[in-house]
Short mmCIF file of C-alpha atoms in Angstrom, two decimals:
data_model
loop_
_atom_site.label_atom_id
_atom_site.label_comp_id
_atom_site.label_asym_id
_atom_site.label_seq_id
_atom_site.Cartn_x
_atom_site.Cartn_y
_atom_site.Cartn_z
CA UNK L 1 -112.07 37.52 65.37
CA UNK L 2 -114.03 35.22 62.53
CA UNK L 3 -112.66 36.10 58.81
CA UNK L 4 -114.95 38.40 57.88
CA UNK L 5 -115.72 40.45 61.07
CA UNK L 6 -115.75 44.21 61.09
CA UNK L 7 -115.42 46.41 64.30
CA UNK L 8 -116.50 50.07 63.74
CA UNK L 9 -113.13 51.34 65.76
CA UNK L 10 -109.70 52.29 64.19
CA UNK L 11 -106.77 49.92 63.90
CA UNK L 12 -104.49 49.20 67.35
CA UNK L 13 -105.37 49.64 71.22
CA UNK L 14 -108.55 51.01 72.19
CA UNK L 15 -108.66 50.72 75.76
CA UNK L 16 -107.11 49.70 78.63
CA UNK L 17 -107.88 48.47 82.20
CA UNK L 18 -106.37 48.96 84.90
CA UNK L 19 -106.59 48.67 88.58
CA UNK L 20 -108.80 49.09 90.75
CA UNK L 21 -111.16 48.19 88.08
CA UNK L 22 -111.12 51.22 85.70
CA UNK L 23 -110.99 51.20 81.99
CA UNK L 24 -108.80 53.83 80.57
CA UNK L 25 -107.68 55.66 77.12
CA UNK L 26 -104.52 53.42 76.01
CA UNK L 27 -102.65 56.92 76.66
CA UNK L 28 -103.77 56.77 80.43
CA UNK L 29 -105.94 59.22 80.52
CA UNK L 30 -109.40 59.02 81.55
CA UNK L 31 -112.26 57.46 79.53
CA UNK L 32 -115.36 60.41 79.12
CA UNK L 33 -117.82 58.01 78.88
CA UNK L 34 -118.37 54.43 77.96
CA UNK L 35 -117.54 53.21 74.78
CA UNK L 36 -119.97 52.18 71.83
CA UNK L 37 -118.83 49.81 69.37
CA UNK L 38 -120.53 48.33 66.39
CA UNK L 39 -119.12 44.21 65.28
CA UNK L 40 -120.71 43.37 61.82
CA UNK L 41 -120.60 39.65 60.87
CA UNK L 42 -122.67 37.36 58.80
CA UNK L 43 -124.64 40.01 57.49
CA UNK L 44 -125.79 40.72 61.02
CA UNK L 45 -124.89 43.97 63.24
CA UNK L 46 -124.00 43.58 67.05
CA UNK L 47 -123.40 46.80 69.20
CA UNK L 48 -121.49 46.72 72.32
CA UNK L 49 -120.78 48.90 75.20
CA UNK L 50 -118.02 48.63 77.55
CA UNK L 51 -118.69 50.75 80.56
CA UNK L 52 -116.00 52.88 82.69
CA UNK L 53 -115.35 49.89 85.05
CA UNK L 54 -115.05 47.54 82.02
CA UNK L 55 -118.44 45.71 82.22
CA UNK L 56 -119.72 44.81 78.34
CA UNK L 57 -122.66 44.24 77.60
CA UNK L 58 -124.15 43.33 74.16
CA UNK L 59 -127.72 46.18 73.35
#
């Protein structure tokens, strides 16, 4: 990430994918819905969402 980036989720692993093309908790267990996240840069906020079968898109 730039210097100066901020990502609105806590420190460490946040997801993980695995096969066949599932996104998961980094424990394993099952997402309950996609996830939301927030990158602030420049003054300017960008929100993301990565869906259950790991497609992002930028909202």
């Amino acid at each position: 990430m730039p210097q100066g980036a901020s990502l609105s989720l806590n420190q460490g692993p946040i997801l993980r994918y695995s096969p066949p093309g599932k996104v998961e908790n980094p424990d394993g267990s099952p997402l309950n819905g996609p996830l939301t996240f927030t990158l602030s840069l420049g003054g300017q906020n960008h929100r993301y969402t990565v869906s259950l079968i790991g497609e992002v898109k930028k909202e």
